[in-house]
Amino acid sequence: MFAARIFLAIVGAAYLFLGIWCAAAPAQTSKSVGFNLEPGSGESEFFTVYGGLEFAWGLIFLMPLVMTDATRPLLIACVLIHGMAVIFRAISFFLFTGMGTTTYALAGVEWTIFLASAAILAYISTSATTD
């Protein structure tokens, strides 16, 4: 379980960083993923969803550092969140053209987090049943 907590903490720290980056430099970060921010509503939406939501995910994934009982449920959440990101991203590759380098890099990170969290979850689930 210690490895799972460390893994989730790394994911959490990455999301804290991304949330802060999106909130602090929305024009730069939105442009890197192909968003055109409309003044007012578009800026507010990006600031809230990309800044606030990613920051919240960071805090959530850091929770096992102080609440060890939350490790397995949050690992499940990590698998679900990144599994859906992988599925929706794959569908988007068939629906849309003109993907930028950042989009492919994000897809790679999503796959990495999904596969790693699924493997850790499978390991702790099988080790729990053999104890």
PDB file of C-alpha atoms in Angstrom:
ATOM      1  CA  MET A   1       0.000   0.000   0.000  1.00  0.00           C
ATOM      2  CA  PHE A   2       2.951   2.332   0.562  1.00  0.00           C
ATOM      3  CA  ALA A   3       3.811   2.238  -3.157  1.00  0.00           C
ATOM      4  CA  ALA A   4       0.193   3.047  -3.995  1.00  0.00           C
ATOM      5  CA  ARG A   5       0.254   6.087  -1.687  1.00  0.00           C
ATOM      6  CA  ILE A   6       3.503   7.314  -3.241  1.00  0.00           C
ATOM      7  CA  PHE A   7       2.117   6.801  -6.749  1.00  0.00           C
ATOM      8  CA  LEU A   8      -1.064   8.706  -5.886  1.00  0.00           C
ATOM      9  CA  ALA A   9       1.011  11.469  -4.306  1.00  0.00           C
ATOM     10  CA  ILE A  10       3.010  11.845  -7.528  1.00  0.00           C
ATOM     11  CA  VAL A  11      -0.208  12.014  -9.548  1.00  0.00           C
ATOM     12  CA  GLY A  12      -1.620  14.476  -7.020  1.00  0.00           C
ATOM     13  CA  ALA A  13       1.444  16.717  -7.155  1.00  0.00           C
ATOM     14  CA  ALA A  14       1.288  16.717 -10.959  1.00  0.00           C
ATOM     15  CA  TYR A  15      -2.363  17.787 -10.884  1.00  0.00           C
ATOM     16  CA  LEU A  16      -1.626  20.526  -8.338  1.00  0.00           C
ATOM     17  CA  PHE A  17       1.067  21.838 -10.669  1.00  0.00           C
ATOM     18  CA  LEU A  18      -1.224  21.640 -13.709  1.00  0.00           C
ATOM     19  CA  GLY A  19      -4.070  23.339 -11.868  1.00  0.00           C
ATOM     20  CA  ILE A  20      -1.838  26.193 -10.769  1.00  0.00           C
ATOM     21  CA  TRP A  21      -0.332  26.496 -14.255  1.00  0.00           C
ATOM     22  CA  CYS A  22      -3.763  26.587 -15.907  1.00  0.00           C
ATOM     23  CA  ALA A  23      -5.015  29.198 -13.426  1.00  0.00           C
ATOM     24  CA  ALA A  24      -1.877  31.342 -13.538  1.00  0.00           C
ATOM     25  CA  ALA A  25      -1.276  31.238 -17.304  1.00  0.00           C
ATOM     26  CA  PRO A  26      -4.580  30.351 -18.975  1.00  0.00           C
ATOM     27  CA  ALA A  27      -3.660  31.899 -22.340  1.00  0.00           C
ATOM     28  CA  GLN A  28      -0.446  29.867 -22.556  1.00  0.00           C
ATOM     29  CA  THR A  29      -1.878  26.575 -21.333  1.00  0.00           C
ATOM     30  CA  SER A  30      -5.078  26.789 -23.375  1.00  0.00           C
ATOM     31  CA  LYS A  31      -3.100  27.574 -26.525  1.00  0.00           C
ATOM     32  CA  SER A  32      -0.847  24.541 -25.929  1.00  0.00           C
ATOM     33  CA  VAL A  33      -3.888  22.239 -26.125  1.00  0.00           C
ATOM     34  CA  GLY A  34      -5.609  24.078 -28.971  1.00  0.00           C
ATOM     35  CA  PHE A  35      -8.187  26.086 -27.011  1.00  0.00           C
ATOM     36  CA  ASN A  36      -9.156  29.583 -28.060  1.00  0.00           C
ATOM     37  CA  LEU A  37     -10.272  31.429 -24.965  1.00  0.00           C
ATOM     38  CA  GLU A  38     -13.165  33.794 -25.490  1.00  0.00           C
ATOM     39  CA  PRO A  39     -12.933  36.831 -23.213  1.00  0.00           C
ATOM     40  CA  GLY A  40     -15.055  36.525 -20.086  1.00  0.00           C
ATOM     41  CA  SER A  41     -16.961  33.234 -20.223  1.00  0.00           C
ATOM     42  CA  GLY A  42     -14.235  31.231 -21.973  1.00  0.00           C
ATOM     43  CA  GLU A  43     -11.568  32.523 -19.616  1.00  0.00           C
ATOM     44  CA  SER A  44     -13.768  31.817 -16.596  1.00  0.00           C
ATOM     45  CA  GLU A  45     -14.538  28.286 -17.804  1.00  0.00           C
ATOM     46  CA  PHE A  46     -10.901  27.419 -18.427  1.00  0.00           C
ATOM     47  CA  PHE A  47      -9.797  28.960 -15.125  1.00  0.00           C
ATOM     48  CA  THR A  48     -12.507  27.045 -13.241  1.00  0.00           C
ATOM     49  CA  VAL A  49     -12.451  23.650 -14.955  1.00  0.00           C
ATOM     50  CA  TYR A  50      -8.782  23.369 -15.853  1.00  0.00           C
ATOM     51  CA  GLY A  51      -7.414  25.362 -12.940  1.00  0.00           C
ATOM     52  CA  GLY A  52      -9.872  24.514 -10.180  1.00  0.00           C
ATOM     53  CA  LEU A  53     -10.791  20.955 -11.091  1.00  0.00           C
ATOM     54  CA  GLU A  54      -7.218  19.848 -11.707  1.00  0.00           C
ATOM     55  CA  PHE A  55      -6.164  21.468  -8.428  1.00  0.00           C
ATOM     56  CA  ALA A  56      -8.975  19.588  -6.660  1.00  0.00           C
ATOM     57  CA  TRP A  57      -7.873  16.295  -8.238  1.00  0.00           C
ATOM     58  CA  GLY A  58      -4.393  17.045  -6.929  1.00  0.00           C
ATOM     59  CA  LEU A  59      -5.700  17.463  -3.391  1.00  0.00           C
ATOM     60  CA  ILE A  60      -7.832  14.326  -3.707  1.00  0.00           C
ATOM     61  CA  PHE A  61      -4.922  12.187  -4.919  1.00  0.00           C
ATOM     62  CA  LEU A  62      -2.750  13.502  -2.068  1.00  0.00           C
ATOM     63  CA  MET A  63      -5.300  12.400   0.561  1.00  0.00           C
ATOM     64  CA  PRO A  64      -3.786   8.912   1.095  1.00  0.00           C
ATOM     65  CA  LEU A  65      -0.704  10.591   2.572  1.00  0.00           C
ATOM     66  CA  VAL A  66      -2.796  11.595   5.595  1.00  0.00           C
ATOM     67  CA  MET A  67      -5.699   9.129   5.327  1.00  0.00           C
ATOM     68  CA  THR A  68      -4.225   5.707   4.594  1.00  0.00           C
ATOM     69  CA  ASP A  69      -7.697   4.088   4.558  1.00  0.00           C
ATOM     70  CA  ALA A  70      -8.507   6.201   1.499  1.00  0.00           C
ATOM     71  CA  THR A  71      -5.754   4.642  -0.615  1.00  0.00           C
ATOM     72  CA  ARG A  72      -7.731   1.853  -2.298  1.00  0.00           C
ATOM     73  CA  PRO A  73     -10.861   3.949  -3.047  1.00  0.00           C
ATOM     74  CA  LEU A  74      -8.731   6.751  -4.459  1.00  0.00           C
ATOM     75  CA  LEU A  75      -6.722   4.289  -6.519  1.00  0.00           C
ATOM     76  CA  ILE A  76     -10.033   3.063  -7.949  1.00  0.00           C
ATOM     77  CA  ALA A  77     -10.965   6.689  -8.679  1.00  0.00           C
ATOM     78  CA  CYS A  78      -7.604   7.183 -10.391  1.00  0.00           C
ATOM     79  CA  VAL A  79      -8.234   4.135 -12.606  1.00  0.00           C
ATOM     80  CA  LEU A  80     -11.735   5.364 -13.482  1.00  0.00           C
ATOM     81  CA  ILE A  81     -10.737   8.965 -14.201  1.00  0.00           C
ATOM     82  CA  HIS A  82      -7.764   8.033 -16.349  1.00  0.00           C
ATOM     83  CA  GLY A  83      -9.537   5.075 -17.942  1.00  0.00           C
ATOM     84  CA  MET A  84     -12.265   7.416 -19.150  1.00  0.00           C
ATOM     85  CA  ALA A  85      -9.651   9.920 -20.310  1.00  0.00           C
ATOM     86  CA  VAL A  86      -7.987   7.145 -22.334  1.00  0.00           C
ATOM     87  CA  ILE A  87     -11.296   6.045 -23.875  1.00  0.00           C
ATOM     88  CA  PHE A  88     -12.499   9.546 -24.708  1.00  0.00           C
ATOM     89  CA  ARG A  89      -9.063  10.559 -26.029  1.00  0.00           C
ATOM     90  CA  ALA A  90      -8.953   7.487 -28.287  1.00  0.00           C
ATOM     91  CA  ILE A  91     -12.417   8.301 -29.638  1.00  0.00           C
ATOM     92  CA  SER A  92     -11.318  11.902 -30.236  1.00  0.00           C
ATOM     93  CA  PHE A  93      -8.441  10.679 -32.403  1.00  0.00           C
ATOM     94  CA  PHE A  94     -11.021   9.101 -34.734  1.00  0.00           C
ATOM     95  CA  LEU A  95     -13.406  12.062 -34.654  1.00  0.00           C
ATOM     96  CA  PHE A  96     -10.996  14.960 -35.080  1.00  0.00           C
ATOM     97  CA  THR A  97      -7.905  15.826 -37.097  1.00  0.00           C
ATOM     98  CA  GLY A  98      -5.041  18.244 -36.612  1.00  0.00           C
ATOM     99  CA  MET A  99      -3.868  17.103 -33.185  1.00  0.00           C
ATOM    100  CA  GLY A 100      -0.880  18.970 -31.796  1.00  0.00           C
ATOM    101  CA  THR A 101       2.155  17.565 -30.041  1.00  0.00           C
ATOM    102  CA  THR A 102       0.802  18.474 -26.608  1.00  0.00           C
ATOM    103  CA  THR A 103      -2.338  16.418 -27.255  1.00  0.00           C
ATOM    104  CA  TYR A 104      -0.270  13.333 -28.042  1.00  0.00           C
ATOM    105  CA  ALA A 105       1.892  13.940 -24.967  1.00  0.00           C
ATOM    106  CA  LEU A 106      -1.222  14.202 -22.781  1.00  0.00           C
ATOM    107  CA  ALA A 107      -2.530  10.959 -24.275  1.00  0.00           C
ATOM    108  CA  GLY A 108       0.742   9.248 -23.345  1.00  0.00           C
ATOM    109  CA  VAL A 109       0.563  10.556 -19.785  1.00  0.00           C
ATOM    110  CA  GLU A 110      -3.079   9.471 -19.486  1.00  0.00           C
ATOM    111  CA  TRP A 111      -2.202   5.964 -20.671  1.00  0.00           C
ATOM    112  CA  THR A 112       0.766   5.794 -18.292  1.00  0.00           C
ATOM    113  CA  ILE A 113      -1.274   6.854 -15.264  1.00  0.00           C
ATOM    114  CA  PHE A 114      -4.148   4.545 -16.251  1.00  0.00           C
ATOM    115  CA  LEU A 115      -1.949   1.473 -16.741  1.00  0.00           C
ATOM    116  CA  ALA A 116       0.148   2.138 -13.630  1.00  0.00           C
ATOM    117  CA  SER A 117      -2.867   2.741 -11.399  1.00  0.00           C
ATOM    118  CA  ALA A 118      -4.647  -0.334 -12.786  1.00  0.00           C
ATOM    119  CA  ALA A 119      -1.547  -2.476 -12.211  1.00  0.00           C
ATOM    120  CA  ILE A 120      -1.103  -1.209  -8.646  1.00  0.00           C
ATOM    121  CA  LEU A 121      -4.802  -1.751  -7.936  1.00  0.00           C
ATOM    122  CA  ALA A 122      -4.637  -5.291  -9.322  1.00  0.00           C
ATOM    123  CA  TYR A 123      -1.546  -6.011  -7.235  1.00  0.00           C
ATOM    124  CA  ILE A 124      -2.973  -4.744  -3.954  1.00  0.00           C
ATOM    125  CA  SER A 125      -6.294  -6.477  -4.660  1.00  0.00           C
ATOM    126  CA  THR A 126      -4.647  -9.848  -5.247  1.00  0.00           C
ATOM    127  CA  SER A 127      -2.242  -9.452  -2.336  1.00  0.00           C
ATOM    128  CA  ALA A 128      -5.158  -8.571  -0.033  1.00  0.00           C
ATOM    129  CA  THR A 129      -6.946 -11.798  -0.943  1.00  0.00           C
ATOM    130  CA  THR A 130      -3.838 -13.925  -0.337  1.00  0.00           C
ATOM    131  CA  ASP A 131      -3.104 -12.475   3.118  1.00  0.00           C
TER     132      ASP A 131
END
